[in-house]
Amino acid sequence: MQVIKEMIPVVERLKREGYIRNEKVIQALLKVPREEFLPEELKEYAYIDTPLSIGYGQTISAIHMVGMMCEALDLKEGQKVLEVGTGSGYHAAVVAEIVGKDGVVVTIERIPELAERAKKVLKRLGYDNVIVVCGDGTLGYPPLAPYDRIYITAAGPKVPKPLIDQLKDGGKIVAPVGRKIQELILLEKRECKVFEKRLCEVAFVPLIGEEGWRE
């Protein structure tokens, strides 16, 4: 894919402000056409760094948040990554660019209409290394576990235990936790122990599911 020229000033600002530093994250953001993941009436706002509605009470994350989460995950080429909360499919596409054709992104969406829409867009754009699953993301996806990296795009009361169980030793999870006040958390699993680091305050939609919030 060619560089999206509308994204260049956004990425340059994010670099100046310290949100992103990793060259692979920068290149991925420059390549993924964000407007393709938005409703028609919002496409003109695609390169404004803000969350936007995608229907069903869900949003596409702000560009800086996608970049920050990718940086925190320390993604590598060839990794297997689990995303909880497909939404529009944009974040999964950025991650798919970073892990490359030898990697895979498994993404779970609980709302069937969003899962189907994301699947069609990702397929049309050639992201054959993304697998879209409709289901309860708080339970993870055991058939393809374990995962090198896991990230959640909605805030729950805690990082769901099934996701920690499905993480490889040496793996990392990035997830927002909390309700009114939310924090982005980085978990690292080393020798079956979990180490936690708090990154920053954030604002995400609620994580709904068996291991998340109730409706």
mmCIF file with all atom_site columns, C-alpha atoms in Angstrom:
data_model
loop_
_atom_site.group_PDB
_atom_site.id
_atom_site.type_symbol
_atom_site.label_atom_id
_atom_site.label_alt_id
_atom_site.label_comp_id
_atom_site.label_asym_id
_atom_site.label_entity_id
_atom_site.label_seq_id
_atom_site.pdbx_PDB_ins_code
_atom_site.Cartn_x
_atom_site.Cartn_y
_atom_site.Cartn_z
_atom_site.occupancy
_atom_site.B_iso_or_equiv
_atom_site.pdbx_formal_charge
_atom_site.auth_seq_id
_atom_site.auth_comp_id
_atom_site.auth_asym_id
_atom_site.auth_atom_id
_atom_site.pdbx_PDB_model_num
ATOM 1   C CA . MET A 1 1   ? 0.000   0.000   0.000  1.00 0.00 ? 1   MET A CA 1
ATOM 2   C CA . GLN A 1 2   ? 1.091   3.557   -0.645 1.00 0.00 ? 2   GLN A CA 1
ATOM 3   C CA . VAL A 1 3   ? 1.603   6.145   2.075  1.00 0.00 ? 3   VAL A CA 1
ATOM 4   C CA . ILE A 1 4   ? -1.627  7.994   2.954  1.00 0.00 ? 4   ILE A CA 1
ATOM 5   C CA . LYS A 1 5   ? -0.629  11.625  2.467  1.00 0.00 ? 5   LYS A CA 1
ATOM 6   C CA . GLU A 1 6   ? -3.411  12.914  4.768  1.00 0.00 ? 6   GLU A CA 1
ATOM 7   C CA . MET A 1 7   ? -1.886  10.898  7.619  1.00 0.00 ? 7   MET A CA 1
ATOM 8   C CA . ILE A 1 8   ? 1.603   12.430  7.294  1.00 0.00 ? 8   ILE A CA 1
ATOM 9   C CA . PRO A 1 9   ? 0.936   15.603  9.364  1.00 0.00 ? 9   PRO A CA 1
ATOM 10  C CA . VAL A 1 10  ? -0.890  13.559  12.010 1.00 0.00 ? 10  VAL A CA 1
ATOM 11  C CA . VAL A 1 11  ? 2.014   11.132  12.366 1.00 0.00 ? 11  VAL A CA 1
ATOM 12  C CA . GLU A 1 12  ? 4.573   13.959  12.410 1.00 0.00 ? 12  GLU A CA 1
ATOM 13  C CA . ARG A 1 13  ? 2.695   15.607  15.301 1.00 0.00 ? 13  ARG A CA 1
ATOM 14  C CA . LEU A 1 14  ? 2.446   12.308  17.211 1.00 0.00 ? 14  LEU A CA 1
ATOM 15  C CA . LYS A 1 15  ? 6.200   11.829  16.798 1.00 0.00 ? 15  LYS A CA 1
ATOM 16  C CA . ARG A 1 16  ? 6.921   15.358  18.053 1.00 0.00 ? 16  ARG A CA 1
ATOM 17  C CA . GLU A 1 17  ? 4.661   14.879  21.066 1.00 0.00 ? 17  GLU A CA 1
ATOM 18  C CA . GLY A 1 18  ? 6.225   11.521  21.931 1.00 0.00 ? 18  GLY A CA 1
ATOM 19  C CA . TYR A 1 19  ? 3.201   9.301   21.343 1.00 0.00 ? 19  TYR A CA 1
ATOM 20  C CA . ILE A 1 20  ? 5.010   7.137   18.798 1.00 0.00 ? 20  ILE A CA 1
ATOM 21  C CA . ARG A 1 21  ? 8.683   6.367   18.189 1.00 0.00 ? 21  ARG A CA 1
ATOM 22  C CA . ASN A 1 22  ? 8.814   2.876   16.706 1.00 0.00 ? 22  ASN A CA 1
ATOM 23  C CA . GLU A 1 23  ? 9.421   3.029   12.957 1.00 0.00 ? 23  GLU A CA 1
ATOM 24  C CA . LYS A 1 24  ? 7.224   0.006   12.242 1.00 0.00 ? 24  LYS A CA 1
ATOM 25  C CA . VAL A 1 25  ? 4.305   1.627   14.082 1.00 0.00 ? 25  VAL A CA 1
ATOM 26  C CA . ILE A 1 26  ? 4.879   4.859   12.176 1.00 0.00 ? 26  ILE A CA 1
ATOM 27  C CA . GLN A 1 27  ? 4.920   3.092   8.805  1.00 0.00 ? 27  GLN A CA 1
ATOM 28  C CA . ALA A 1 28  ? 1.798   1.073   9.649  1.00 0.00 ? 28  ALA A CA 1
ATOM 29  C CA . LEU A 1 29  ? -0.141  4.222   10.553 1.00 0.00 ? 29  LEU A CA 1
ATOM 30  C CA . LEU A 1 30  ? 0.957   5.818   7.290  1.00 0.00 ? 30  LEU A CA 1
ATOM 31  C CA . LYS A 1 31  ? -0.224  2.854   5.215  1.00 0.00 ? 31  LYS A CA 1
ATOM 32  C CA . VAL A 1 32  ? -3.686  1.991   6.588  1.00 0.00 ? 32  VAL A CA 1
ATOM 33  C CA . PRO A 1 33  ? -6.511  4.073   5.028  1.00 0.00 ? 33  PRO A CA 1
ATOM 34  C CA . ARG A 1 34  ? -8.577  5.008   8.100  1.00 0.00 ? 34  ARG A CA 1
ATOM 35  C CA . GLU A 1 35  ? -11.462 6.356   6.014  1.00 0.00 ? 35  GLU A CA 1
ATOM 36  C CA . GLU A 1 36  ? -12.176 2.860   4.700  1.00 0.00 ? 36  GLU A CA 1
ATOM 37  C CA . PHE A 1 37  ? -13.224 1.800   8.195  1.00 0.00 ? 37  PHE A CA 1
ATOM 38  C CA . LEU A 1 38  ? -15.672 4.667   8.755  1.00 0.00 ? 38  LEU A CA 1
ATOM 39  C CA . PRO A 1 39  ? -19.324 5.227   7.820  1.00 0.00 ? 39  PRO A CA 1
ATOM 40  C CA . GLU A 1 40  ? -19.687 7.232   4.617  1.00 0.00 ? 40  GLU A CA 1
ATOM 41  C CA . GLU A 1 41  ? -20.801 10.399  6.419  1.00 0.00 ? 41  GLU A CA 1
ATOM 42  C CA . LEU A 1 42  ? -17.671 10.437  8.605  1.00 0.00 ? 42  LEU A CA 1
ATOM 43  C CA . LYS A 1 43  ? -14.995 9.683   6.010  1.00 0.00 ? 43  LYS A CA 1
ATOM 44  C CA . GLU A 1 44  ? -14.051 13.376  5.704  1.00 0.00 ? 44  GLU A CA 1
ATOM 45  C CA . TYR A 1 45  ? -13.009 13.315  9.390  1.00 0.00 ? 45  TYR A CA 1
ATOM 46  C CA . ALA A 1 46  ? -10.789 10.228  9.043  1.00 0.00 ? 46  ALA A CA 1
ATOM 47  C CA . TYR A 1 47  ? -7.510  12.060  9.625  1.00 0.00 ? 47  TYR A CA 1
ATOM 48  C CA . ILE A 1 48  ? -8.619  14.080  12.605 1.00 0.00 ? 48  ILE A CA 1
ATOM 49  C CA . ASP A 1 49  ? -7.048  12.518  15.697 1.00 0.00 ? 49  ASP A CA 1
ATOM 50  C CA . THR A 1 50  ? -10.242 11.756  17.598 1.00 0.00 ? 50  THR A CA 1
ATOM 51  C CA . PRO A 1 51  ? -12.539 8.801   18.306 1.00 0.00 ? 51  PRO A CA 1
ATOM 52  C CA . LEU A 1 52  ? -15.493 8.583   15.884 1.00 0.00 ? 52  LEU A CA 1
ATOM 53  C CA . SER A 1 53  ? -18.779 6.716   16.077 1.00 0.00 ? 53  SER A CA 1
ATOM 54  C CA . ILE A 1 54  ? -19.122 3.531   14.024 1.00 0.00 ? 54  ILE A CA 1
ATOM 55  C CA . GLY A 1 55  ? -22.641 2.718   15.238 1.00 0.00 ? 55  GLY A CA 1
ATOM 56  C CA . TYR A 1 56  ? -24.017 0.319   17.858 1.00 0.00 ? 56  TYR A CA 1
ATOM 57  C CA . GLY A 1 57  ? -22.618 2.512   20.636 1.00 0.00 ? 57  GLY A CA 1
ATOM 58  C CA . GLN A 1 58  ? -19.030 1.810   19.555 1.00 0.00 ? 58  GLN A CA 1
ATOM 59  C CA . THR A 1 59  ? -16.185 3.985   18.276 1.00 0.00 ? 59  THR A CA 1
ATOM 60  C CA . ILE A 1 60  ? -13.033 3.843   16.188 1.00 0.00 ? 60  ILE A CA 1
ATOM 61  C CA . SER A 1 61  ? -10.163 4.817   18.492 1.00 0.00 ? 61  SER A CA 1
ATOM 62  C CA . ALA A 1 62  ? -8.248  8.060   18.078 1.00 0.00 ? 62  ALA A CA 1
ATOM 63  C CA . ILE A 1 63  ? -5.125  7.697   15.944 1.00 0.00 ? 63  ILE A CA 1
ATOM 64  C CA . HIS A 1 64  ? -2.785  8.519   18.846 1.00 0.00 ? 64  HIS A CA 1
ATOM 65  C CA . MET A 1 65  ? -4.364  5.788   21.000 1.00 0.00 ? 65  MET A CA 1
ATOM 66  C CA . VAL A 1 66  ? -3.875  3.140   18.303 1.00 0.00 ? 66  VAL A CA 1
ATOM 67  C CA . GLY A 1 67  ? -0.254  4.220   17.984 1.00 0.00 ? 67  GLY A CA 1
ATOM 68  C CA . MET A 1 68  ? 0.337   4.257   21.745 1.00 0.00 ? 68  MET A CA 1
ATOM 69  C CA . MET A 1 69  ? -1.110  0.781   22.217 1.00 0.00 ? 69  MET A CA 1
ATOM 70  C CA . CYS A 1 70  ? 0.962   -0.625  19.364 1.00 0.00 ? 70  CYS A CA 1
ATOM 71  C CA . GLU A 1 71  ? 4.089   0.935   20.873 1.00 0.00 ? 71  GLU A CA 1
ATOM 72  C CA . ALA A 1 72  ? 3.322   -0.493  24.330 1.00 0.00 ? 72  ALA A CA 1
ATOM 73  C CA . LEU A 1 73  ? 2.778   -3.974  22.902 1.00 0.00 ? 73  LEU A CA 1
ATOM 74  C CA . ASP A 1 74  ? 6.265   -3.970  21.328 1.00 0.00 ? 74  ASP A CA 1
ATOM 75  C CA . LEU A 1 75  ? 4.970   -5.873  18.308 1.00 0.00 ? 75  LEU A CA 1
ATOM 76  C CA . LYS A 1 76  ? 7.333   -7.999  16.213 1.00 0.00 ? 76  LYS A CA 1
ATOM 77  C CA . GLU A 1 77  ? 7.080   -9.440  12.738 1.00 0.00 ? 77  GLU A CA 1
ATOM 78  C CA . GLY A 1 78  ? 5.644   -12.954 12.679 1.00 0.00 ? 78  GLY A CA 1
ATOM 79  C CA . GLN A 1 79  ? 3.805   -12.733 16.008 1.00 0.00 ? 79  GLN A CA 1
ATOM 80  C CA . LYS A 1 80  ? 0.340   -14.091 16.749 1.00 0.00 ? 80  LYS A CA 1
ATOM 81  C CA . VAL A 1 81  ? -1.808  -11.336 18.245 1.00 0.00 ? 81  VAL A CA 1
ATOM 82  C CA . LEU A 1 82  ? -5.271  -11.432 19.824 1.00 0.00 ? 82  LEU A CA 1
ATOM 83  C CA . GLU A 1 83  ? -7.446  -8.314  19.689 1.00 0.00 ? 83  GLU A CA 1
ATOM 84  C CA . VAL A 1 84  ? -10.555 -8.084  21.877 1.00 0.00 ? 84  VAL A CA 1
ATOM 85  C CA . GLY A 1 85  ? -13.030 -5.633  20.345 1.00 0.00 ? 85  GLY A CA 1
ATOM 86  C CA . THR A 1 86  ? -12.729 -5.516  16.551 1.00 0.00 ? 86  THR A CA 1
ATOM 87  C CA . GLY A 1 87  ? -14.992 -2.502  16.160 1.00 0.00 ? 87  GLY A CA 1
ATOM 88  C CA . SER A 1 88  ? -14.301 -1.048  12.722 1.00 0.00 ? 88  SER A CA 1
ATOM 89  C CA . GLY A 1 89  ? -11.284 -3.286  12.071 1.00 0.00 ? 89  GLY A CA 1
ATOM 90  C CA . TYR A 1 90  ? -8.887  -0.319  11.799 1.00 0.00 ? 90  TYR A CA 1
ATOM 91  C CA . HIS A 1 91  ? -6.727  -1.177  14.811 1.00 0.00 ? 91  HIS A CA 1
ATOM 92  C CA . ALA A 1 92  ? -6.430  -4.793  13.631 1.00 0.00 ? 92  ALA A CA 1
ATOM 93  C CA . ALA A 1 93  ? -5.266  -3.569  10.208 1.00 0.00 ? 93  ALA A CA 1
ATOM 94  C CA . VAL A 1 94  ? -2.522  -1.438  11.774 1.00 0.00 ? 94  VAL A CA 1
ATOM 95  C CA . VAL A 1 95  ? -1.338  -4.390  13.867 1.00 0.00 ? 95  VAL A CA 1
ATOM 96  C CA . ALA A 1 96  ? -1.503  -6.667  10.809 1.00 0.00 ? 96  ALA A CA 1
ATOM 97  C CA . GLU A 1 97  ? 0.838   -4.293  8.961  1.00 0.00 ? 97  GLU A CA 1
ATOM 98  C CA . ILE A 1 98  ? 3.367   -4.542  11.801 1.00 0.00 ? 98  ILE A CA 1
ATOM 99  C CA . VAL A 1 99  ? 3.331   -8.335  12.293 1.00 0.00 ? 99  VAL A CA 1
ATOM 100 C CA . GLY A 1 100 ? 3.417   -8.828  8.525  1.00 0.00 ? 100 GLY A CA 1
ATOM 101 C CA . LYS A 1 101 ? 2.320   -11.702 6.326  1.00 0.00 ? 101 LYS A CA 1
ATOM 102 C CA . ASP A 1 102 ? 4.090   -14.229 8.546  1.00 0.00 ? 102 ASP A CA 1
ATOM 103 C CA . GLY A 1 103 ? 2.100   -13.020 11.559 1.00 0.00 ? 103 GLY A CA 1
ATOM 104 C CA . VAL A 1 104 ? -1.591  -13.300 12.328 1.00 0.00 ? 104 VAL A CA 1
ATOM 105 C CA . VAL A 1 105 ? -4.160  -11.128 14.079 1.00 0.00 ? 105 VAL A CA 1
ATOM 106 C CA . VAL A 1 106 ? -7.169  -12.861 15.622 1.00 0.00 ? 106 VAL A CA 1
ATOM 107 C CA . THR A 1 107 ? -9.824  -10.274 16.436 1.00 0.00 ? 107 THR A CA 1
ATOM 108 C CA . ILE A 1 108 ? -13.052 -10.867 18.367 1.00 0.00 ? 108 ILE A CA 1
ATOM 109 C CA . GLU A 1 109 ? -16.183 -8.716  18.102 1.00 0.00 ? 109 GLU A CA 1
ATOM 110 C CA . ARG A 1 110 ? -19.372 -9.336  20.121 1.00 0.00 ? 110 ARG A CA 1
ATOM 111 C CA . ILE A 1 111 ? -21.685 -7.337  17.787 1.00 0.00 ? 111 ILE A CA 1
ATOM 112 C CA . PRO A 1 112 ? -22.398 -9.454  14.680 1.00 0.00 ? 112 PRO A CA 1
ATOM 113 C CA . GLU A 1 113 ? -23.049 -6.487  12.380 1.00 0.00 ? 113 GLU A CA 1
ATOM 114 C CA . LEU A 1 114 ? -19.701 -4.882  13.232 1.00 0.00 ? 114 LEU A CA 1
ATOM 115 C CA . ALA A 1 115 ? -17.863 -8.199  12.902 1.00 0.00 ? 115 ALA A CA 1
ATOM 116 C CA . GLU A 1 116 ? -19.316 -8.759  9.437  1.00 0.00 ? 116 GLU A CA 1
ATOM 117 C CA . ARG A 1 117 ? -18.598 -5.192  8.307  1.00 0.00 ? 117 ARG A CA 1
ATOM 118 C CA . ALA A 1 118 ? -14.985 -5.351  9.539  1.00 0.00 ? 118 ALA A CA 1
ATOM 119 C CA . LYS A 1 119 ? -14.465 -8.735  7.898  1.00 0.00 ? 119 LYS A CA 1
ATOM 120 C CA . LYS A 1 120 ? -15.574 -7.365  4.516  1.00 0.00 ? 120 LYS A CA 1
ATOM 121 C CA . VAL A 1 121 ? -13.404 -4.235  4.727  1.00 0.00 ? 121 VAL A CA 1
ATOM 122 C CA . LEU A 1 122 ? -10.312 -6.150  5.852  1.00 0.00 ? 122 LEU A CA 1
ATOM 123 C CA . LYS A 1 123 ? -10.763 -8.694  3.071  1.00 0.00 ? 123 LYS A CA 1
ATOM 124 C CA . ARG A 1 124 ? -11.259 -5.965  0.446  1.00 0.00 ? 124 ARG A CA 1
ATOM 125 C CA . LEU A 1 125 ? -8.058  -4.226  1.583  1.00 0.00 ? 125 LEU A CA 1
ATOM 126 C CA . GLY A 1 126 ? -6.059  -7.454  1.402  1.00 0.00 ? 126 GLY A CA 1
ATOM 127 C CA . TYR A 1 127 ? -5.521  -8.159  5.097  1.00 0.00 ? 127 TYR A CA 1
ATOM 128 C CA . ASP A 1 128 ? -5.527  -11.924 4.723  1.00 0.00 ? 128 ASP A CA 1
ATOM 129 C CA . ASN A 1 129 ? -3.570  -12.286 7.974  1.00 0.00 ? 129 ASN A CA 1
ATOM 130 C CA . VAL A 1 130 ? -6.554  -11.059 10.030 1.00 0.00 ? 130 VAL A CA 1
ATOM 131 C CA . ILE A 1 131 ? -9.122  -13.567 11.330 1.00 0.00 ? 131 ILE A CA 1
ATOM 132 C CA . VAL A 1 132 ? -12.408 -12.018 12.519 1.00 0.00 ? 132 VAL A CA 1
ATOM 133 C CA . VAL A 1 133 ? -14.399 -13.993 15.098 1.00 0.00 ? 133 VAL A CA 1
ATOM 134 C CA . CYS A 1 134 ? -17.844 -13.078 16.438 1.00 0.00 ? 134 CYS A CA 1
ATOM 135 C CA . GLY A 1 135 ? -18.134 -13.879 20.146 1.00 0.00 ? 135 GLY A CA 1
ATOM 136 C CA . ASP A 1 136 ? -17.337 -12.916 23.737 1.00 0.00 ? 136 ASP A CA 1
ATOM 137 C CA . GLY A 1 137 ? -13.827 -11.511 23.625 1.00 0.00 ? 137 GLY A CA 1
ATOM 138 C CA . THR A 1 138 ? -13.462 -11.571 27.419 1.00 0.00 ? 138 THR A CA 1
ATOM 139 C CA . LEU A 1 139 ? -13.102 -15.350 27.081 1.00 0.00 ? 139 LEU A CA 1
ATOM 140 C CA . GLY A 1 140 ? -10.378 -15.042 24.459 1.00 0.00 ? 140 GLY A CA 1
ATOM 141 C CA . TYR A 1 141 ? -10.145 -17.525 21.604 1.00 0.00 ? 141 TYR A CA 1
ATOM 142 C CA . PRO A 1 142 ? -8.694  -20.857 22.838 1.00 0.00 ? 142 PRO A CA 1
ATOM 143 C CA . PRO A 1 143 ? -8.548  -22.607 19.419 1.00 0.00 ? 143 PRO A CA 1
ATOM 144 C CA . LEU A 1 144 ? -5.588  -20.468 18.334 1.00 0.00 ? 144 LEU A CA 1
ATOM 145 C CA . ALA A 1 145 ? -3.983  -19.845 21.743 1.00 0.00 ? 145 ALA A CA 1
ATOM 146 C CA . PRO A 1 146 ? -1.386  -19.165 23.007 1.00 0.00 ? 146 PRO A CA 1
ATOM 147 C CA . TYR A 1 147 ? -0.731  -15.603 21.798 1.00 0.00 ? 147 TYR A CA 1
ATOM 148 C CA . ASP A 1 148 ? 2.437   -13.506 21.756 1.00 0.00 ? 148 ASP A CA 1
ATOM 149 C CA . ARG A 1 149 ? 0.474   -10.309 22.361 1.00 0.00 ? 149 ARG A CA 1
ATOM 150 C CA . ILE A 1 150 ? -3.084  -9.449  23.417 1.00 0.00 ? 150 ILE A CA 1
ATOM 151 C CA . TYR A 1 151 ? -4.802  -6.088  23.519 1.00 0.00 ? 151 TYR A CA 1
ATOM 152 C CA . ILE A 1 152 ? -8.288  -4.949  24.488 1.00 0.00 ? 152 ILE A CA 1
ATOM 153 C CA . THR A 1 153 ? -10.085 -1.971  22.937 1.00 0.00 ? 153 THR A CA 1
ATOM 154 C CA . ALA A 1 154 ? -12.732 -1.588  25.660 1.00 0.00 ? 154 ALA A CA 1
ATOM 155 C CA . ALA A 1 155 ? -12.386 -1.023  29.415 1.00 0.00 ? 155 ALA A CA 1
ATOM 156 C CA . GLY A 1 156 ? -13.311 -3.768  31.870 1.00 0.00 ? 156 GLY A CA 1
ATOM 157 C CA . PRO A 1 157 ? -13.200 -4.122  35.657 1.00 0.00 ? 157 PRO A CA 1
ATOM 158 C CA . LYS A 1 158 ? -9.912  -6.041  35.302 1.00 0.00 ? 158 LYS A CA 1
ATOM 159 C CA . VAL A 1 159 ? -7.869  -7.841  32.682 1.00 0.00 ? 159 VAL A CA 1
ATOM 160 C CA . PRO A 1 160 ? -9.873  -11.056 32.103 1.00 0.00 ? 160 PRO A CA 1
ATOM 161 C CA . LYS A 1 161 ? -8.170  -14.161 33.482 1.00 0.00 ? 161 LYS A CA 1
ATOM 162 C CA . PRO A 1 162 ? -8.855  -16.239 30.328 1.00 0.00 ? 162 PRO A CA 1
ATOM 163 C CA . LEU A 1 163 ? -6.743  -13.762 28.366 1.00 0.00 ? 163 LEU A CA 1
ATOM 164 C CA . ILE A 1 164 ? -3.853  -14.019 30.820 1.00 0.00 ? 164 ILE A CA 1
ATOM 165 C CA . ASP A 1 165 ? -4.124  -17.817 30.602 1.00 0.00 ? 165 ASP A CA 1
ATOM 166 C CA . GLN A 1 166 ? -3.960  -17.656 26.784 1.00 0.00 ? 166 GLN A CA 1
ATOM 167 C CA . LEU A 1 167 ? -0.857  -15.453 26.779 1.00 0.00 ? 167 LEU A CA 1
ATOM 168 C CA . LYS A 1 168 ? 2.531   -17.049 26.047 1.00 0.00 ? 168 LYS A CA 1
ATOM 169 C CA . ASP A 1 169 ? 5.285   -16.824 28.621 1.00 0.00 ? 169 ASP A CA 1
ATOM 170 C CA . GLY A 1 170 ? 7.170   -13.661 27.700 1.00 0.00 ? 170 GLY A CA 1
ATOM 171 C CA . GLY A 1 171 ? 4.000   -12.182 26.213 1.00 0.00 ? 171 GLY A CA 1
ATOM 172 C CA . LYS A 1 172 ? 2.350   -8.812  26.829 1.00 0.00 ? 172 LYS A CA 1
ATOM 173 C CA . ILE A 1 173 ? -1.205  -7.542  27.257 1.00 0.00 ? 173 ILE A CA 1
ATOM 174 C CA . VAL A 1 174 ? -2.303  -3.934  26.887 1.00 0.00 ? 174 VAL A CA 1
ATOM 175 C CA . ALA A 1 175 ? -5.765  -3.147  28.233 1.00 0.00 ? 175 ALA A CA 1
ATOM 176 C CA . PRO A 1 176 ? -7.804  -0.252  29.635 1.00 0.00 ? 176 PRO A CA 1
ATOM 177 C CA . VAL A 1 177 ? -9.211  -0.981  33.100 1.00 0.00 ? 177 VAL A CA 1
ATOM 178 C CA . GLY A 1 178 ? -11.859 0.900   35.075 1.00 0.00 ? 178 GLY A CA 1
ATOM 179 C CA . ARG A 1 179 ? -15.222 2.540   34.584 1.00 0.00 ? 179 ARG A CA 1
ATOM 180 C CA . LYS A 1 180 ? -15.446 6.259   35.388 1.00 0.00 ? 180 LYS A CA 1
ATOM 181 C CA . ILE A 1 181 ? -11.684 6.584   35.759 1.00 0.00 ? 181 ILE A CA 1
ATOM 182 C CA . GLN A 1 182 ? -9.800  4.262   33.415 1.00 0.00 ? 182 GLN A CA 1
ATOM 183 C CA . GLU A 1 183 ? -6.112  3.437   33.186 1.00 0.00 ? 183 GLU A CA 1
ATOM 184 C CA . LEU A 1 184 ? -4.217  1.792   30.365 1.00 0.00 ? 184 LEU A CA 1
ATOM 185 C CA . ILE A 1 185 ? -2.399  -1.213  31.832 1.00 0.00 ? 185 ILE A CA 1
ATOM 186 C CA . LEU A 1 186 ? 0.574   -3.174  30.482 1.00 0.00 ? 186 LEU A CA 1
ATOM 187 C CA . LEU A 1 187 ? 0.881   -6.749  31.756 1.00 0.00 ? 187 LEU A CA 1
ATOM 188 C CA . GLU A 1 188 ? 3.934   -8.900  31.128 1.00 0.00 ? 188 GLU A CA 1
ATOM 189 C CA . LYS A 1 189 ? 3.981   -12.646 31.769 1.00 0.00 ? 189 LYS A CA 1
ATOM 190 C CA . ARG A 1 190 ? 7.363   -13.995 32.833 1.00 0.00 ? 190 ARG A CA 1
ATOM 191 C CA . GLU A 1 191 ? 7.901   -17.507 34.201 1.00 0.00 ? 191 GLU A CA 1
ATOM 192 C CA . CYS A 1 192 ? 4.167   -17.793 34.927 1.00 0.00 ? 192 CYS A CA 1
ATOM 193 C CA . LYS A 1 193 ? 4.186   -14.567 36.972 1.00 0.00 ? 193 LYS A CA 1
ATOM 194 C CA . VAL A 1 194 ? 2.343   -11.435 35.845 1.00 0.00 ? 194 VAL A CA 1
ATOM 195 C CA . PHE A 1 195 ? 3.902   -7.992  36.215 1.00 0.00 ? 195 PHE A CA 1
ATOM 196 C CA . GLU A 1 196 ? 1.764   -4.870  35.871 1.00 0.00 ? 196 GLU A CA 1
ATOM 197 C CA . LYS A 1 197 ? 2.648   -1.352  34.763 1.00 0.00 ? 197 LYS A CA 1
ATOM 198 C CA . ARG A 1 198 ? 0.211   1.565   34.622 1.00 0.00 ? 198 ARG A CA 1
ATOM 199 C CA . LEU A 1 199 ? 0.671   3.701   31.523 1.00 0.00 ? 199 LEU A CA 1
ATOM 200 C CA . CYS A 1 200 ? -1.860  6.564   31.485 1.00 0.00 ? 200 CYS A CA 1
ATOM 201 C CA . GLU A 1 201 ? -5.491  7.568   31.983 1.00 0.00 ? 201 GLU A CA 1
ATOM 202 C CA . VAL A 1 202 ? -7.770  6.803   29.024 1.00 0.00 ? 202 VAL A CA 1
ATOM 203 C CA . ALA A 1 203 ? -11.427 6.748   27.980 1.00 0.00 ? 203 ALA A CA 1
ATOM 204 C CA . PHE A 1 204 ? -12.865 3.658   26.247 1.00 0.00 ? 204 PHE A CA 1
ATOM 205 C CA . VAL A 1 205 ? -16.298 2.123   25.765 1.00 0.00 ? 205 VAL A CA 1
ATOM 206 C CA . PRO A 1 206 ? -17.199 -0.588  28.349 1.00 0.00 ? 206 PRO A CA 1
ATOM 207 C CA . LEU A 1 207 ? -15.922 -4.150  27.911 1.00 0.00 ? 207 LEU A CA 1
ATOM 208 C CA . ILE A 1 208 ? -19.082 -6.266  27.853 1.00 0.00 ? 208 ILE A CA 1
ATOM 209 C CA . GLY A 1 209 ? -18.925 -10.008 28.473 1.00 0.00 ? 209 GLY A CA 1
ATOM 210 C CA . GLU A 1 210 ? -18.746 -12.852 30.944 1.00 0.00 ? 210 GLU A CA 1
ATOM 211 C CA . GLU A 1 211 ? -15.400 -11.601 32.306 1.00 0.00 ? 211 GLU A CA 1
ATOM 212 C CA . GLY A 1 212 ? -16.226 -7.914  31.773 1.00 0.00 ? 212 GLY A CA 1
ATOM 213 C CA . TRP A 1 213 ? -19.109 -5.617  32.636 1.00 0.00 ? 213 TRP A CA 1
ATOM 214 C CA . ARG A 1 214 ? -22.731 -6.713  32.245 1.00 0.00 ? 214 ARG A CA 1
ATOM 215 C CA . GLU A 1 215 ? -24.937 -4.859  29.756 1.00 0.00 ? 215 GLU A CA 1
#
